[in-house]
Coordinates of C-alpha atoms in Angstrom, one line a residue:
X264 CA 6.6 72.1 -21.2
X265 CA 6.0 74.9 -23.7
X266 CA 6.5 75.1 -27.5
X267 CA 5.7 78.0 -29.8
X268 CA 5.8 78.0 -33.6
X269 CA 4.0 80.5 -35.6
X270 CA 0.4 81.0 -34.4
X271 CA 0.7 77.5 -32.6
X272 CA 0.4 77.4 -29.3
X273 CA 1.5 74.0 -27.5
X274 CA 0.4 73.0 -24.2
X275 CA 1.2 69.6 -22.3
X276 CA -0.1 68.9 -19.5
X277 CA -0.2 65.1 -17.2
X278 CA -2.0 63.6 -14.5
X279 CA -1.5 60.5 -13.0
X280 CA -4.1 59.0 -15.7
X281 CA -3.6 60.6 -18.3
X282 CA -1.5 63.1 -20.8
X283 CA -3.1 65.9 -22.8
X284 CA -2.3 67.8 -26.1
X285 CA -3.6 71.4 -26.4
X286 CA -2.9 73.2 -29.7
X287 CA -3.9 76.1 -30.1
X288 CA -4.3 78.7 -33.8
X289 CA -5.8 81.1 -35.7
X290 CA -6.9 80.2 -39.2
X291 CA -7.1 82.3 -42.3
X292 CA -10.5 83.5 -41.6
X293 CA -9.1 85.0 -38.1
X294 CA -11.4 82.5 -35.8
X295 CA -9.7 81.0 -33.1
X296 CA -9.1 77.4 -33.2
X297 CA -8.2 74.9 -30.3
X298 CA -7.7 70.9 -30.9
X299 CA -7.0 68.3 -27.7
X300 CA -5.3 65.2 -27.5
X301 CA -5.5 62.4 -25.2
X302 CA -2.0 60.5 -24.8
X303 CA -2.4 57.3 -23.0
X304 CA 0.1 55.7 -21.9
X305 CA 2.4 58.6 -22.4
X306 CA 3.3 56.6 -25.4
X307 CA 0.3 56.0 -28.1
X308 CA -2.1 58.6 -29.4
X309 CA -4.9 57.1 -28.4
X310 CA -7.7 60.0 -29.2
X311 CA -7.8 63.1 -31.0
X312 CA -10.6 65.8 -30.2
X313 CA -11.3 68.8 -32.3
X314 CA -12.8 71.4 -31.1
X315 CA -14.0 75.0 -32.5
X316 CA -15.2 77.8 -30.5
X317 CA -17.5 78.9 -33.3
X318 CA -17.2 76.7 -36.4
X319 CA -15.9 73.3 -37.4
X320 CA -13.0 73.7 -40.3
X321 CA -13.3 70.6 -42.4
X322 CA -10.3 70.9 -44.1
X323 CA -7.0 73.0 -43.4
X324 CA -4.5 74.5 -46.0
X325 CA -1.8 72.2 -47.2
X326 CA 0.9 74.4 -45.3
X327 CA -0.9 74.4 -42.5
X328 CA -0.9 71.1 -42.9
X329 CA 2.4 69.8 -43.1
X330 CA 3.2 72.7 -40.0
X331 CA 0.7 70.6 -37.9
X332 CA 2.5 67.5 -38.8
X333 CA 6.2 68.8 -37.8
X334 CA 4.8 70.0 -34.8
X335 CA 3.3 66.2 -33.6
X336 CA 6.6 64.9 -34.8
X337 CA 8.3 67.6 -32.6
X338 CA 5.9 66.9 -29.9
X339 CA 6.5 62.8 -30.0
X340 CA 10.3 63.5 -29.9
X341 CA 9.7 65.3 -26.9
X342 CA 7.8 62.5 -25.4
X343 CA 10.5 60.1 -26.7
X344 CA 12.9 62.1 -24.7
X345 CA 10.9 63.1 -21.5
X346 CA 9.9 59.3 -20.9
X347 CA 12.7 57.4 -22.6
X348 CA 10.3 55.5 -24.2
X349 CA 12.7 53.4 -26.2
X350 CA 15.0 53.2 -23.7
X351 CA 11.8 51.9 -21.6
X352 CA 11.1 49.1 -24.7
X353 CA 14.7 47.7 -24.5
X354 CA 14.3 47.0 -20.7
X355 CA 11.4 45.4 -20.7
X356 CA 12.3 43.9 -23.5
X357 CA 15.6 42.2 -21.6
X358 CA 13.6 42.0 -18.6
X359 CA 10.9 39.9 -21.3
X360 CA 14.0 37.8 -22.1
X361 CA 15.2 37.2 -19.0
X362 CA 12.0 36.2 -17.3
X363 CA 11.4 33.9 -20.0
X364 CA 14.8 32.0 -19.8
X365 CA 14.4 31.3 -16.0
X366 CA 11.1 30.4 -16.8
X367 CA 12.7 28.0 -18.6
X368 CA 15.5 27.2 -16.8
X369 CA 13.0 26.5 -13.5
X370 CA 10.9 24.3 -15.4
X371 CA 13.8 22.1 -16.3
X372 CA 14.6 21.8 -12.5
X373 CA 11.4 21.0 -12.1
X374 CA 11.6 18.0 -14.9
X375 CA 15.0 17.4 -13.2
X376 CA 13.6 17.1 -9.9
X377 CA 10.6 14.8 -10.9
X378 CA 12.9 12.8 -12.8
X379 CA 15.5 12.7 -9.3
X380 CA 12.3 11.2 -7.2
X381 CA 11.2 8.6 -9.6
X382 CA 14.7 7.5 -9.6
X383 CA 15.3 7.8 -5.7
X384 CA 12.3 5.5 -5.8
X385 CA 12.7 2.8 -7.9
X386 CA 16.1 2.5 -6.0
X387 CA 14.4 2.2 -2.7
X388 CA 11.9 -0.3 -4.2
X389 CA 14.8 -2.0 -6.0
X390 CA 17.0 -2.0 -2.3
X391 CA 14.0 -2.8 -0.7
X392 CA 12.7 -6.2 -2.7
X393 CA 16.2 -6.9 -3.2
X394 CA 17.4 -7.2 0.6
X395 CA 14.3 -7.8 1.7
X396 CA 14.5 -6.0 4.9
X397 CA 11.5 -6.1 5.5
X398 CA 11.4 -2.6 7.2
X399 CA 8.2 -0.8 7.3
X400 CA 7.8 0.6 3.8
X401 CA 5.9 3.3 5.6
X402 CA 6.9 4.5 9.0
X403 CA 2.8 5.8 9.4
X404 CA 1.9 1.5 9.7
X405 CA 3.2 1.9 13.0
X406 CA 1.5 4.8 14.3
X407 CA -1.7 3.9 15.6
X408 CA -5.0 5.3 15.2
X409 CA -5.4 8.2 17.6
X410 CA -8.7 9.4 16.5
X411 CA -11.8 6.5 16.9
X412 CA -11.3 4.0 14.6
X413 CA -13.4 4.4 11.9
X414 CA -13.8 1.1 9.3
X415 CA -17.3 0.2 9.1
X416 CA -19.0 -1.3 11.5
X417 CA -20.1 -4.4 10.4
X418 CA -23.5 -5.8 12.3
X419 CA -23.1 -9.3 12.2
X420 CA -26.0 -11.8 11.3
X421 CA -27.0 -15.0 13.6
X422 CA -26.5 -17.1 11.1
X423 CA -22.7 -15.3 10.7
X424 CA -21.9 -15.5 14.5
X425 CA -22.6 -19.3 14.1
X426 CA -20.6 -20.1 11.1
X427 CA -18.0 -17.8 12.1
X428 CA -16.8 -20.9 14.8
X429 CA -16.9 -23.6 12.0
X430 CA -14.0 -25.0 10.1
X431 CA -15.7 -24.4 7.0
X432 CA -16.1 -20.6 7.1
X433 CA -15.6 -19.0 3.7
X434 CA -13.2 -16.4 4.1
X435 CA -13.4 -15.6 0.6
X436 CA -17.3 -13.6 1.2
X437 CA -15.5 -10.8 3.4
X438 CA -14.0 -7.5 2.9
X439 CA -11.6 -6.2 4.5
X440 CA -14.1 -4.1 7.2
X441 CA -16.1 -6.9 7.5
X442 CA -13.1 -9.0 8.4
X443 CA -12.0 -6.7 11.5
X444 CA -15.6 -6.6 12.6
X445 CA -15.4 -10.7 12.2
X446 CA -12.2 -10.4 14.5
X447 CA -13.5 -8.0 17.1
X448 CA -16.7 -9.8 17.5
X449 CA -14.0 -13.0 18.6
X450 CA -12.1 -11.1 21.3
X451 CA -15.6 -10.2 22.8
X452 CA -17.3 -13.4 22.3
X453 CA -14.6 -15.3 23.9
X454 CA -15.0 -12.6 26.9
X455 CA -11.3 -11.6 26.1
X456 CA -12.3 -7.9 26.0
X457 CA -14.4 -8.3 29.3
X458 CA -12.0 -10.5 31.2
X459 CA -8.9 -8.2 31.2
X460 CA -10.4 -5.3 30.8
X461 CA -9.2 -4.8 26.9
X462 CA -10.8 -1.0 26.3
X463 CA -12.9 -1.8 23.0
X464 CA -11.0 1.6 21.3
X465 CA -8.0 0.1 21.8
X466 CA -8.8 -3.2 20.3
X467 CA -10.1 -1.7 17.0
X468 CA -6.8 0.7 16.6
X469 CA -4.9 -2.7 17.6
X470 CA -6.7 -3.9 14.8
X471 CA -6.4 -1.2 12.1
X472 CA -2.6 -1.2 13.2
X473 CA -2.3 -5.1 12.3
X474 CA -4.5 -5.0 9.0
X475 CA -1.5 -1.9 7.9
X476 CA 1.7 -4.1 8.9
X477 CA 0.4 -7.0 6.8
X478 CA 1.6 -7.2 2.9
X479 CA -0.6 -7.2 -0.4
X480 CA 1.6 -10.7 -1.1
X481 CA -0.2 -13.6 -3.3
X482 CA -0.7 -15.5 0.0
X483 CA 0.8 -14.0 3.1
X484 CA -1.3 -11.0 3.4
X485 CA -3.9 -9.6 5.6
X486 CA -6.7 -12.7 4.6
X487 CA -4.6 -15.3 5.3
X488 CA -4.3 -14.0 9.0
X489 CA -7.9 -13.6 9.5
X490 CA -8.1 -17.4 7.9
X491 CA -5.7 -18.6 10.7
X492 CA -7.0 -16.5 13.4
X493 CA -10.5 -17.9 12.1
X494 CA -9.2 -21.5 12.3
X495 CA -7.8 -20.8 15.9
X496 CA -11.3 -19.3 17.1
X497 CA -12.8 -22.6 15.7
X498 CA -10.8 -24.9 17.2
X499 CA -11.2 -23.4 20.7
X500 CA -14.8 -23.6 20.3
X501 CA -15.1 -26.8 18.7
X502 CA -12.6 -28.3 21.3
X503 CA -14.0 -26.5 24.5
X504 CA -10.7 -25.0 24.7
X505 CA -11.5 -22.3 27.6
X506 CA -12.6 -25.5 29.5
X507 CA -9.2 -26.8 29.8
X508 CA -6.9 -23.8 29.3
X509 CA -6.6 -20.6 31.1
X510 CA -8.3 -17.3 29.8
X511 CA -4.7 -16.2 29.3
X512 CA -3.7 -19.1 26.8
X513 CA -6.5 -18.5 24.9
X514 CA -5.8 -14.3 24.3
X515 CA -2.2 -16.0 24.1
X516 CA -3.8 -18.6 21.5
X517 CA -5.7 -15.6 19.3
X518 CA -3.2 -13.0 19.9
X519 CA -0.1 -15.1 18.4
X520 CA -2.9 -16.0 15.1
X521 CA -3.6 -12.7 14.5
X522 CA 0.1 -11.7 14.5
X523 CA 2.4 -14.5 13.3
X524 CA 2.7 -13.6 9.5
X525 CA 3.3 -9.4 10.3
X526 CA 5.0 -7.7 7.9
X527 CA 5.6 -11.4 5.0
X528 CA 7.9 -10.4 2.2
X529 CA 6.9 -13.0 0.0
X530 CA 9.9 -14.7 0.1
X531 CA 10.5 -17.7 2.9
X532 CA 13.5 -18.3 5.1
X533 CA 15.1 -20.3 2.7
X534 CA 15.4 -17.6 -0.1
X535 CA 16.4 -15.3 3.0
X536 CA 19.1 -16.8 4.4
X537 CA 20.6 -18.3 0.7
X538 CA 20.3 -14.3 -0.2
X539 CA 21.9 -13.4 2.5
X540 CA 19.3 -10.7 3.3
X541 CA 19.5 -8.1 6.2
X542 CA 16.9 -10.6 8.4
X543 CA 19.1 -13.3 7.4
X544 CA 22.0 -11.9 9.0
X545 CA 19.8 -10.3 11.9
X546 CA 18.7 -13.3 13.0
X547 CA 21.8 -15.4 12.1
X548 CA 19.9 -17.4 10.1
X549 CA 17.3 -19.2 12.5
X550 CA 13.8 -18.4 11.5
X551 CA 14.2 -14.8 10.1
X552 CA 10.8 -14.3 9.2
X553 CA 9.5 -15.4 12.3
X554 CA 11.6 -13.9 14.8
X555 CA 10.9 -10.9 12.5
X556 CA 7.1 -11.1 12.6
X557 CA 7.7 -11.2 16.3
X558 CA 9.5 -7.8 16.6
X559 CA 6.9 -6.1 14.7
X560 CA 4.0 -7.4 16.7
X561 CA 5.6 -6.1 20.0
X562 CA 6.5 -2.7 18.1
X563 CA 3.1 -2.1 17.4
X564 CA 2.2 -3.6 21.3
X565 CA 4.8 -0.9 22.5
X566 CA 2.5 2.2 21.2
X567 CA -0.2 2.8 24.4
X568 CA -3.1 3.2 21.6
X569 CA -2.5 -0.3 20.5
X570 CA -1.3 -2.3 23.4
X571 CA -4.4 -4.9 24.3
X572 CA -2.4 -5.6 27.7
X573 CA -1.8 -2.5 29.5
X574 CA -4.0 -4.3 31.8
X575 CA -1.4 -6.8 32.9
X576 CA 1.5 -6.3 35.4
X577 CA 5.0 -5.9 34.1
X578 CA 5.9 -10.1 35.2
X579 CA 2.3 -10.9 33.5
X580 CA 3.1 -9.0 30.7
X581 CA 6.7 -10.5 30.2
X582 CA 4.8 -14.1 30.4
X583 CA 2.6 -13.2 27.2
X584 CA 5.4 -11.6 25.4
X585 CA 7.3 -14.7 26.0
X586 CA 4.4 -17.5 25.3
X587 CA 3.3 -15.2 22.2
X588 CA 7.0 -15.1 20.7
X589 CA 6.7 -19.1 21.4
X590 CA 4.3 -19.9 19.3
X591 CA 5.0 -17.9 16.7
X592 CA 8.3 -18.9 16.2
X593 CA 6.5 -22.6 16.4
X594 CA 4.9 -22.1 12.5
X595 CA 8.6 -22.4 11.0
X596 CA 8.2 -25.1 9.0
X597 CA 11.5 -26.2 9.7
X598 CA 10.4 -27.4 13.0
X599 CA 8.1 -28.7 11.9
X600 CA 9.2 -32.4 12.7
X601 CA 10.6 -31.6 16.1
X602 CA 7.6 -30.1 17.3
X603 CA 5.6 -33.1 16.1
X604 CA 7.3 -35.6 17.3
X605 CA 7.8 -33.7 20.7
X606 CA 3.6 -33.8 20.8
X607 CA 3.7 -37.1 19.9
X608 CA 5.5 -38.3 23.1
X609 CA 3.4 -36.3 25.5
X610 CA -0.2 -36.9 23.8
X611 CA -0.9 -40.4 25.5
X612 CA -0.4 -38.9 28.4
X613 CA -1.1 -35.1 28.3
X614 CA -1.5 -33.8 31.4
X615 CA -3.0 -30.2 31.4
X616 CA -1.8 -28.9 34.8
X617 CA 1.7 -29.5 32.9
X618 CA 3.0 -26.0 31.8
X619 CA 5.1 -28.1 29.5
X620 CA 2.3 -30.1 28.1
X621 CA 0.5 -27.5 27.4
X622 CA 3.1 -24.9 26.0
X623 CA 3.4 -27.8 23.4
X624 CA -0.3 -28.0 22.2
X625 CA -0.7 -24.7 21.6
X626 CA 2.3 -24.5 19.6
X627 CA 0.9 -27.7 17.4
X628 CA -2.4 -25.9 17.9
X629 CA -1.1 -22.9 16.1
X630 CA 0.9 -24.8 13.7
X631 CA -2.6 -26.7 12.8
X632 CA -4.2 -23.2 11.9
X633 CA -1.6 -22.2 9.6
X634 CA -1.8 -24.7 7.4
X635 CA -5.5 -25.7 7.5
X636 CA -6.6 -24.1 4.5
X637 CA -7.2 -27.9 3.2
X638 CA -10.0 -28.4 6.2
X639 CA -12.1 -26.2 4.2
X640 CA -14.4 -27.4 1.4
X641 CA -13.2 -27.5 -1.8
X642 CA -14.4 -23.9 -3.2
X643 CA -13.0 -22.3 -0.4
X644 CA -9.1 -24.2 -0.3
X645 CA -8.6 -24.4 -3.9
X646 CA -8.2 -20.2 -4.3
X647 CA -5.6 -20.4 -1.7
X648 CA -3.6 -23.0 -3.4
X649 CA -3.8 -20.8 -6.8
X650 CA -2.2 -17.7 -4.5
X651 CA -0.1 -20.1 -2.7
X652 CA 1.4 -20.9 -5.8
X653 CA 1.8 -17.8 -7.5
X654 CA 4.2 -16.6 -4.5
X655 CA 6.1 -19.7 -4.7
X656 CA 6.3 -19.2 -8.7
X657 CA 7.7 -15.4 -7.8
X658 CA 10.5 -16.8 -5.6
X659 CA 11.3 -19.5 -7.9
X660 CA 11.9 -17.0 -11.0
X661 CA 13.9 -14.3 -8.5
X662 CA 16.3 -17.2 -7.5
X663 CA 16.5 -18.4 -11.3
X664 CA 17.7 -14.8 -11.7
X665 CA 20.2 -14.7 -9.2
X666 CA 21.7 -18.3 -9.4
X667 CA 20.1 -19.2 -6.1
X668 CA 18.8 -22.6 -5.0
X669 CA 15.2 -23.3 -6.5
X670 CA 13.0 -26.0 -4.5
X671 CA 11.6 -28.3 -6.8
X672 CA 7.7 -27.8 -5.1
X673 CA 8.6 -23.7 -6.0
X674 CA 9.7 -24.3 -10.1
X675 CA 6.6 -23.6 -12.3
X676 CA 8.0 -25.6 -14.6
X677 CA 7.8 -28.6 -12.5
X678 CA 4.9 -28.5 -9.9
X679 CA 1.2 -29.0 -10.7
X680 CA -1.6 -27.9 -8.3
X681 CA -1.9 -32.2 -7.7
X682 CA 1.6 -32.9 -7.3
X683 CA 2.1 -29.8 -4.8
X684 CA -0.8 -30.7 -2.2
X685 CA -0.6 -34.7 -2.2
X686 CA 2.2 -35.2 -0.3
X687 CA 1.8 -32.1 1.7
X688 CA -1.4 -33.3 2.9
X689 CA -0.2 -36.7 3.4
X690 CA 2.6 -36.4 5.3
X691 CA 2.6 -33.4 7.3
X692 CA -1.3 -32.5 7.8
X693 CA -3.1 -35.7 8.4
X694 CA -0.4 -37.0 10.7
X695 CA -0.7 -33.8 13.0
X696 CA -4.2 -33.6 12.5
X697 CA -4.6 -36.9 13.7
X698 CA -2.5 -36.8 16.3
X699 CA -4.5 -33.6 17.5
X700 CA -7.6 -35.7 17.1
X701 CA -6.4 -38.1 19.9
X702 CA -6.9 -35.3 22.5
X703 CA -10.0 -34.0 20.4
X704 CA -11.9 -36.7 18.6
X705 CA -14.5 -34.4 18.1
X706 CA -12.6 -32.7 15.2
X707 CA -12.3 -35.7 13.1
X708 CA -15.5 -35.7 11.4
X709 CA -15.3 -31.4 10.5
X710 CA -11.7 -31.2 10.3
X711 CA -9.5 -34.9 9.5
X712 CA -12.4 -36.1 7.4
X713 CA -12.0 -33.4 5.1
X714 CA -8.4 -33.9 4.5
X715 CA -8.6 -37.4 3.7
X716 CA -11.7 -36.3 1.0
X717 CA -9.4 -33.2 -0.3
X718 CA -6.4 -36.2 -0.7
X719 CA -8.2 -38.3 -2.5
X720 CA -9.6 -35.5 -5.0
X721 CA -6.0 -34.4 -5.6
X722 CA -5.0 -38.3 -6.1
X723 CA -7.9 -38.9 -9.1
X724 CA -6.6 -35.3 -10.5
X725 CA -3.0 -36.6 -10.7
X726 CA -4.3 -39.8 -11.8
X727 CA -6.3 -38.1 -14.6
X728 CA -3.2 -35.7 -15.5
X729 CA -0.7 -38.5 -15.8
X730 CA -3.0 -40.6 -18.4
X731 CA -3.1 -37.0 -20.6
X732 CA 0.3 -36.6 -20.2
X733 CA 1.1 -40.3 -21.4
X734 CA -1.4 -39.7 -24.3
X735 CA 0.7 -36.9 -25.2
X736 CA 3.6 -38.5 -25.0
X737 CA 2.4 -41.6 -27.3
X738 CA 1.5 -39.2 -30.1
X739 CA 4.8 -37.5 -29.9
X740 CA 6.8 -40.4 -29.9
X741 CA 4.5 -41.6 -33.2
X742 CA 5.0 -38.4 -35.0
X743 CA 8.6 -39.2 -34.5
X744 CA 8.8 -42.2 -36.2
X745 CA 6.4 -41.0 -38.8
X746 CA 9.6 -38.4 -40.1
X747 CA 12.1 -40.8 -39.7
X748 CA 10.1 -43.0 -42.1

């Protein structure tokens, strides 16, 4: 592009760079003068270069002047035009405008979308707690662990292994590592893993698999199966179990510990079936919780990285699916009494080489383990009373909220710790531990004994709360009479 005006000369030149403005004149004095400019940008004037062939002219005439002026004017028109600058401005400008409104138009989705998913899951916690499905919150519990298991190994001590097959164990010392280490070390002790050929990878995914089913509930919760299975490895040591029953009853024995709480809501069979929950209706109402417990113990047992008897034959296996299912379903305390009383008839004259006989003193056997935690010294029982408790307190106030039922030994206004375990250790534990102890003496002194002492605490604390609450009640009635006079 060329302009001429007067003794001007205007060049423009571009590269892909940069632009450049020659000018070009001849000033009064007749010396030839030549001034370059650097457009960047094709839009500012970033630089302006004078240069003079011979001499630097420090100032110009005024018309010369004003001439140079028109012609930069002339020349930024001609800019303007060739590159549409303005027109350039108002697009971006739009494109500014636009940008920015779906900018924020997508970060409301994004609000909108977080705000979708909290809601999606409260609802799900709200469905689940509500029905109490008791569905796998997490569909990854059931997968097992196909790389090598990988809690901690925990080494245990001599003086562990030994107390390890003692009533009073205190399961309190123990993470959660150290507690699958405690029941590995039982499976191999008792020559489970060597006597059917268990592979010892298998066993710890088995493991892992049964620590992730189990609940973070007050009392039903991964501790309170290693407290039972604990119990169970007790008693078949104390008792000389594997002298009387097969190697199969006893895997039976430890297997059905481990597993008959999988999966607790919280919330017994009682609040289930007067809820009307999905495992109510399931199960029609007999023994939701434990037919459920069931069902997930023989999912996990159906995934090959988990099942402990792939050794056994398809009839051998359908004989421990069936004995296992037994005895869990055996720690409903609403059979209790039946079971009992069914032990009670067969004990004078238990015969081991009686399937019957024997079918029935494992299922007391389990039931014994269950509910032992009063064996244990004092220390070690009373923190399981506390969470015991606090489970039945949370049931109690969900069934005050929906016009449910509430058992009286469940109302926190009503129960004390005394008043809870005094008739629960009168009539249901020392009678069947007793009864136990007439096939068994030997567990009277580590495992009766201690019942009666724990009875007799929790008779002086009642004792000792009634006189404070009469006490209380004297200076009430006194202040009464002191207002009406």
């Amino acid at each position: 592009m060329n302009v001429y005006m007067h003794e001007w000369h205007v060049c423009i030149t571009c590269a892909s760079q940069e632009c450049t403005l020659d000018l070009a004149f001849v000033d009064s004095s007749g010396s030839v003068c030549t001034r370059v400019f650097y457009v960047a940008e094709c839009v500012r004037l970033c630089k302006v270069v004078v240069e003079y062939n011979h001499s630097v002219i420090l100032s110009l005439h005024t018309d010369k002047e004003e001439l140079f002026q028109n012609v930069l004017t002339q020349v930024a028109e001609q800019f303007s035009r060739a590159f549409k600058i303005n027109e350039l401005k108002t697009e971006v400008t739009n494109r500014l405008a636009m940008l920015e409104k779906r900018v924020e138009l997508e970060g409301m989705k994004v609000v909108e979308i977080e705000k979708c998913r909290s809601d999606i899951k409260k609802l799900r916690e709200e469905m689940a707690s509500r029905n109490n499905s008791s569905y796998l919150e997490d569909s990854k519990k059931m997968t097992p662990r196909r790389d090598v298991p990988s809690y901690p190994k925990y080494m245990l001590s001599p003086q562990t292994i030994d107390a390890l097959r003692k009533p009073g164990f205190d399961v309190w010392l123990w993470e959660a590592n150290e507690m699958l280490s405690c029941l590995e070390h039982m499976y191999h002790d008792l020559g489970l893993v060597k006597d059917f050929t268990i592979n010892p990878i298998t066993l710890k995914r088995w493991l892992l698999c049964i620590h992730d089913n189990y609940r973070n509930n007050p009392f039903h919760n991964f501790r309170h199966c290693f407290c039972v299975t604990q119990m169970m490895y007790s008693m078949i040591c104390q008792c000389s179990l594997q002298e009387k029953f097969t190697q199969v009853d006893i895997l039976i024995l430890m297997t059905a510990a481990v597993c008959h709480d999988l999966d607790h809501p919280g919330y017994n069979n009682t609040y289930q079936v007067n809820a009307r929950t999905d495992l109510a209706v399931r199960y029609n109402d007999i023994s939701p919780l434990e037919n459920h417990h069931c069902a997930i113990a023989f999912q996990i047992f159906s995934q090959p990285d988990c099942n402990i008897f792939a050794s056994f034959d398809p009839e051998a296996f359908k004989q421990i699916r069936q004995s296992t299912i037994t005895l869990i379903l055996a720690t409903d305390m609403a059979r209790h009494g039946e079971i009992l009383d069914s032990f009670k008839q067969k004990v004078d004259v238990f015969d081991y080489s009686d399937e019957e006989h024997v079918t029935c003193l494992k299922m007391v056997l389990i039931k014994c383990c269950d509910i032992s935690n009063e064996v244990r010294p004092m220390e070690v029982a009373e923190p399981w009373v506390d969470c015991l408790l606090e489970e039945y307190f949370m049931q109690s106030d969900r069934e005050k909220t929906e016009g449910l039922p509430v058992a009286p030994f469940m109302d926190r206004e009503k129960v004390t710790k005394p008043t809870a375990q005094i008739g629960f250790i009168k009539f249901v534990l020392i009678p069947m531990f007793e009864t136990v102890m007439k096939l068994f003496p030997q567990i009277e002194d580590v495992m009766v004994q201690p019942l009666r002492e724990s009875r007799d605490r929790y008779e002086e604390l009642k004792q000792i709360d009634d006189a404070m609450n009469e006490v209380k009640k004297k200076k009430s009635e006194n202040l009464t009479i002191g207002k009406k006079k």
